[in-house]
Coordinates of C-alpha atoms and ligand atoms in Angstrom, one line a residue:
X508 CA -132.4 270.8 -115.9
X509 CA -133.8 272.5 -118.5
X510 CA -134.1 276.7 -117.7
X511 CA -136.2 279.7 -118.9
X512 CA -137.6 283.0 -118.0
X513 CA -141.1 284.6 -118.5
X514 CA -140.8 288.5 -118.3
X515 CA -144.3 289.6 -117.0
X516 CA -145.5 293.1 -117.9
X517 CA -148.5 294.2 -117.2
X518 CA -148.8 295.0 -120.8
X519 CA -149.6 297.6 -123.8
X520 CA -150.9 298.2 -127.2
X521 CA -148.7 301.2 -127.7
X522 CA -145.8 301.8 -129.7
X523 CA -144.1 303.7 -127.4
X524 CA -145.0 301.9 -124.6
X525 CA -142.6 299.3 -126.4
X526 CA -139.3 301.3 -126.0
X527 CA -139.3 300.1 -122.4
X528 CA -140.4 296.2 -122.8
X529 CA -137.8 295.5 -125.8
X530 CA -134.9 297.6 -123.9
X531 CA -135.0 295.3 -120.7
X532 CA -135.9 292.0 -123.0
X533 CA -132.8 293.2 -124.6
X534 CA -130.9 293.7 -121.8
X535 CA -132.6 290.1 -119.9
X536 CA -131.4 288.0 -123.2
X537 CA -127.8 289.9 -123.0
X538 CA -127.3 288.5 -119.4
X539 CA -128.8 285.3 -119.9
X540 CA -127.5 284.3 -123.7
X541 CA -128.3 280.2 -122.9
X542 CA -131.7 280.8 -121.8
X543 CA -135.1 281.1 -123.7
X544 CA -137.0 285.0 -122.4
X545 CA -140.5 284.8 -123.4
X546 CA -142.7 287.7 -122.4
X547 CA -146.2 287.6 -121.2
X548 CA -149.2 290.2 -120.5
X549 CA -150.5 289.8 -117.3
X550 CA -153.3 292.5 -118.1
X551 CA -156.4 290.6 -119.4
X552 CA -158.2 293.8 -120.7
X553 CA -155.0 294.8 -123.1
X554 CA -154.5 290.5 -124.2
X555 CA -158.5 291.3 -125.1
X556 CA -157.9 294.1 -127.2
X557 CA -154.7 293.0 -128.8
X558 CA -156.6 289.7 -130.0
X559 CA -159.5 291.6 -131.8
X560 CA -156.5 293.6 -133.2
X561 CA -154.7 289.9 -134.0
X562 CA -152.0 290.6 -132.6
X563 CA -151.6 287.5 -129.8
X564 CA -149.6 288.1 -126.6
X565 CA -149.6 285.0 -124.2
X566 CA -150.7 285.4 -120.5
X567 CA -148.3 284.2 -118.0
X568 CA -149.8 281.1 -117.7
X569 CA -150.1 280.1 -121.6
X570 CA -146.2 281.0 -121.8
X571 CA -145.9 278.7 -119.0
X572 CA -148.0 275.9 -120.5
X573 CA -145.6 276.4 -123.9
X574 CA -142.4 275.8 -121.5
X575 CA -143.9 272.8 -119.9
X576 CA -145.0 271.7 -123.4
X577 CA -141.0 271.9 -124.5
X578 CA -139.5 270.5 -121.9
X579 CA -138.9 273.2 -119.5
X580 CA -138.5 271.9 -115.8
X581 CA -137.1 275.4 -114.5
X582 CA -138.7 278.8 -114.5
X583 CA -137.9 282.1 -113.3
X584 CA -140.7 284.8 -113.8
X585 CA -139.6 288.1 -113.8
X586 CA -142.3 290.7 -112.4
X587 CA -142.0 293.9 -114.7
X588 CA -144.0 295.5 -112.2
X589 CA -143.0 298.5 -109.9
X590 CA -144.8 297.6 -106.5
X591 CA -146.0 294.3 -105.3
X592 CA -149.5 294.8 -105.9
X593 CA -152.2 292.5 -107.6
X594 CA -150.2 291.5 -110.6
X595 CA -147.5 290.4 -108.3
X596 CA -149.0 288.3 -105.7
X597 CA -151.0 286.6 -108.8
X598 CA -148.1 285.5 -110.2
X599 CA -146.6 284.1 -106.7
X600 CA -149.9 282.8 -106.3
X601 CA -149.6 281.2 -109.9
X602 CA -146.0 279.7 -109.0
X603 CA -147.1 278.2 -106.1
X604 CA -149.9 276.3 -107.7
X605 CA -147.2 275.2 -111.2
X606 CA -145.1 273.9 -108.3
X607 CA -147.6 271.7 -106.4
X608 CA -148.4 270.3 -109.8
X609 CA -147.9 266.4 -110.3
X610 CA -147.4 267.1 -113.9
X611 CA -145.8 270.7 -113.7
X612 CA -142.3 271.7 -113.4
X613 CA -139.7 271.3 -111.1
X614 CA -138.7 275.1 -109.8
X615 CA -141.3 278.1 -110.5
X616 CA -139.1 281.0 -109.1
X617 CA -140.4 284.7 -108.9
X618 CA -138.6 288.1 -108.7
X619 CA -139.6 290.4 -107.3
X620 CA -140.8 294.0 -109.1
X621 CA -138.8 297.2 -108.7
X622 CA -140.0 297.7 -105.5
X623 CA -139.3 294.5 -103.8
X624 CA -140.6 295.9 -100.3
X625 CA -139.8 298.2 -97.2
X626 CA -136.0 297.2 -97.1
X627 CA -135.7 298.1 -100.8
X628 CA -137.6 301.4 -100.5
X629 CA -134.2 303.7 -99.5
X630 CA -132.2 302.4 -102.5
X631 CA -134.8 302.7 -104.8
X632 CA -135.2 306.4 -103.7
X633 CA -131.7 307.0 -104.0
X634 CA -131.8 305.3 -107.9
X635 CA -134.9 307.3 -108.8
X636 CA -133.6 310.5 -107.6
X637 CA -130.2 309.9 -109.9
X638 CA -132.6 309.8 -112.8
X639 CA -134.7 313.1 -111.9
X640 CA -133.8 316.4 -114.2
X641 CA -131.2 318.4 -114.4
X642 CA -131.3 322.0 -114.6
X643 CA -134.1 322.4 -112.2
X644 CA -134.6 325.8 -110.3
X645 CA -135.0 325.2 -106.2
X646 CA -138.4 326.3 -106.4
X647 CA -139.2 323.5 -109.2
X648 CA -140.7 320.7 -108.5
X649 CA -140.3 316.9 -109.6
X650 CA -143.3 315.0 -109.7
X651 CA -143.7 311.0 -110.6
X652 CA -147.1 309.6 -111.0
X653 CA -147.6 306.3 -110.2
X654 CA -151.0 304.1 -111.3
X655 CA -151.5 303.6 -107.9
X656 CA -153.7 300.4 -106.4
X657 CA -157.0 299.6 -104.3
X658 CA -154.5 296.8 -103.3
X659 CA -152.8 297.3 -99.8
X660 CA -149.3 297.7 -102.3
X661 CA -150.3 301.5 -102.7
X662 CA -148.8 302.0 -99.6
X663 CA -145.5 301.9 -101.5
X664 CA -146.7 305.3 -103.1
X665 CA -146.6 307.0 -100.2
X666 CA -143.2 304.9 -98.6
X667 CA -141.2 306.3 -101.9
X668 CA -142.9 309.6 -101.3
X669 CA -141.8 310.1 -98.0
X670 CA -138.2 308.6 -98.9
X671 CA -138.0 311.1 -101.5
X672 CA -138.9 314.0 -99.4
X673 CA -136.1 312.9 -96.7
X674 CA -134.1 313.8 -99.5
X675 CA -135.5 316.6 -101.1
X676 CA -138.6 318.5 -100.1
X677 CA -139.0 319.5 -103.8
X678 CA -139.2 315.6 -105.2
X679 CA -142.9 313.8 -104.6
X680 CA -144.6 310.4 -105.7
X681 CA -148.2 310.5 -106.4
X682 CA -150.5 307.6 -107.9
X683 CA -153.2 307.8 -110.8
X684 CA -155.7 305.8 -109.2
X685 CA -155.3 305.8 -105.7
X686 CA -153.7 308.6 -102.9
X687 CA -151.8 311.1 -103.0
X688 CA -153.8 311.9 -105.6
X689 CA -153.1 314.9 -108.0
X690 CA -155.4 317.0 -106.4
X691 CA -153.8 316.5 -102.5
X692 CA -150.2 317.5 -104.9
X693 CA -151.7 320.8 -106.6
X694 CA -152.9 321.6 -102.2
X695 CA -149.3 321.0 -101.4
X696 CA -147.6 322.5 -104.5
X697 CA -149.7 325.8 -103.6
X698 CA -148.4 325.7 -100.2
X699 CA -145.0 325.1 -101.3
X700 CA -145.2 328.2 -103.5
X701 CA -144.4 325.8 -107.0
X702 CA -144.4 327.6 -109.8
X703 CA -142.9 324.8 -112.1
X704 CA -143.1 320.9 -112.3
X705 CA -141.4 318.6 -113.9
X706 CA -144.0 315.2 -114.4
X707 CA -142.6 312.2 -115.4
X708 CA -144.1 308.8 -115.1
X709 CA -143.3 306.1 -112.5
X710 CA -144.7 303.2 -115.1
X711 CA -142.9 300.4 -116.7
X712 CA -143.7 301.9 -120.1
X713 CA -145.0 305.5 -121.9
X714 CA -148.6 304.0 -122.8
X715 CA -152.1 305.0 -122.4
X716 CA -151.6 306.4 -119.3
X717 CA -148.7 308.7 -119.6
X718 CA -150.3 310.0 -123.0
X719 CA -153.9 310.1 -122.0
X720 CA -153.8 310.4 -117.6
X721 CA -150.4 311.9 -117.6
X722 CA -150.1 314.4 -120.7
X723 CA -153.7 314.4 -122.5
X724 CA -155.2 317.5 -123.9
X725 CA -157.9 316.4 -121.5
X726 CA -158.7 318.5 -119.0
X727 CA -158.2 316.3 -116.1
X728 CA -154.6 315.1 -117.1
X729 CA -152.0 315.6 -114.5
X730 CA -150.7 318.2 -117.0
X731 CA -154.2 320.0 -117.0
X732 CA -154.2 319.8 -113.9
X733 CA -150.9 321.4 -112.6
X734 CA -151.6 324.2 -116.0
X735 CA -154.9 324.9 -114.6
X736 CA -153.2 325.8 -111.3
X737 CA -151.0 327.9 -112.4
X738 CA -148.1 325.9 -112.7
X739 CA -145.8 325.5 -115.4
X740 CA -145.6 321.5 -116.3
X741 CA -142.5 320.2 -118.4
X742 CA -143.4 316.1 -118.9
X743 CA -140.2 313.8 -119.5
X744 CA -141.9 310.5 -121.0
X745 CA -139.9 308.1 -120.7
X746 CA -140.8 305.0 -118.9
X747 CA -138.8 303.3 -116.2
X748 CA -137.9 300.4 -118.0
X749 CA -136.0 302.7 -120.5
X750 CA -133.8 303.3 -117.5
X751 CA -131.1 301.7 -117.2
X752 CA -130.3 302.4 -113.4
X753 CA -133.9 300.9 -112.8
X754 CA -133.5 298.3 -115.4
X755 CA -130.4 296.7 -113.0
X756 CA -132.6 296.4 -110.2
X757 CA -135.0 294.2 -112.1
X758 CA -132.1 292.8 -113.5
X759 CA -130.5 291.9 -109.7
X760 CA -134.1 290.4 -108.6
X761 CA -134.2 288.1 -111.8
X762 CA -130.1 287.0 -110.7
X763 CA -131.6 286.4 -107.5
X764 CA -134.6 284.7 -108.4
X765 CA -132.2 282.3 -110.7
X766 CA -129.5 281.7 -108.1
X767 CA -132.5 280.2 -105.9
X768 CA -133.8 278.3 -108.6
X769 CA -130.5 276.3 -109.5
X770 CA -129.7 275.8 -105.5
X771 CA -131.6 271.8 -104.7
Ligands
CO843 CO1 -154.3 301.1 -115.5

């Protein structure tokens, strides 16, 4: 039996967007010292742009034709994702077919992103909430924003949100590309009578979208946005894989995902 693991980001050409990938590859090779960690860009788009750049990042399935290639009969990919959404279920999808393989290898494992579904929803709350400001007034708000999904995953948006609020009526989730959308928050922050947010995002790394959706000089940035509204907006970039709370969750759904593997 001959182990690895393939760390799955989505994937960025951003510098800072790399503060997050490098701390939990850091933290994956620290826990697994014996085992090769490759990492592998399940976003097609960015693998596009980085090779007219020339700077090659493999796809999940050429870092799993490199294993195979070396001898590799056990595999644990690690979904750097936050939701189970499209990248996800493509990668079970892609396990499932490496498995069934005559050729392939023995064990394709998955673990599962930082949300791993309903019954992880209260604990994540909890673990996101421990990494919200400090110093916040009670009027202040805390607002995460999410990339949201067209996939039927975004309803983990809106689960978190409404864990959060159980909590604390000042803390809300919202997603970039799907609902609850920044403008259903600025409604509810005028209701609420919020005069100052703090934004941060709810993204494995600080790339394109925190500095262009999230914090651009654009006027339809989240930050815009809120300004526009007459609400103060203090942004915290820093991406949840720089976390090291969040970065043991991943961390317990790779142990998880290699326990399985090694059982016959
Ligand atoms: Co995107």
């Amino acid at each position: 039996m001959k182990t690895a693991i393939v760390l799955a980001a989505f994937g960025s050409r951003r510098e800072n967007a790399m503060n997050s990938l490098e701390h939990i590859t850091k933290r994956v090779q620290e826990a697994y010292p014996d085992v090769p960690v490759r990492v592998a860009y399940t976003s097609k788009t960015i693998r596009g742009h980085m090779k007219k750049a020339g700077e090659e990042v493999d796809s999940v399935p050429m870092a799993l034709d490199n294993l195979l290639a070396e001898g590799v009969t056990h595999v644990a990919i690690q979904s750097l994702h936050l939701i189970p959404g499209t990248e996800f279920h493509e990668l079970l999808s892609l396990a499932n077919e490496q498995t069934l393989k005559d050729d392939g290898f023995n064990r394709v494992e998955v673990g599962f992103p930082l949300v791993a579904g309903e019954a992880g929803v209260e604990m994540i709350a909890d673990t996101i909430l421990s990494i919200t400001p400090e110093g916040k007034e009670t009027n202040d708000a805390v607002l995460f924003m999410g990339h949201g999904t067209k996939h039927d995953g975004n309803i983990y948006y809106e689960i978190l949100h409404r864990a959060f609020q159980k909590r604390d009526r000042t803390i809300h989730m919202g997603a970039m590309e799907a609902e609850p959308g920044i403008d259903t928050i600025i409604k509810r922050f005028q209701k609420d009578g919020v005069k100052k947010a703090y934004l941060l995002p709810f993204l494995f790394g600080t790339g394109w979208h925190a500095a262009r959706d999230m914090v651009g000089d654009d006027e339809t940035s989240w930050k815009s946005r809120l300004e526009q509204a007459g609400i103060e907006c203090e942004a915290i970039l820093k991406g949840a894989g720089e976390y090291d709370r969040l970065v043991d969750i991943w961390l317990k759904h790779l142990d998880d995902a290699m326990k399985r593997m090694a059982k016959c």
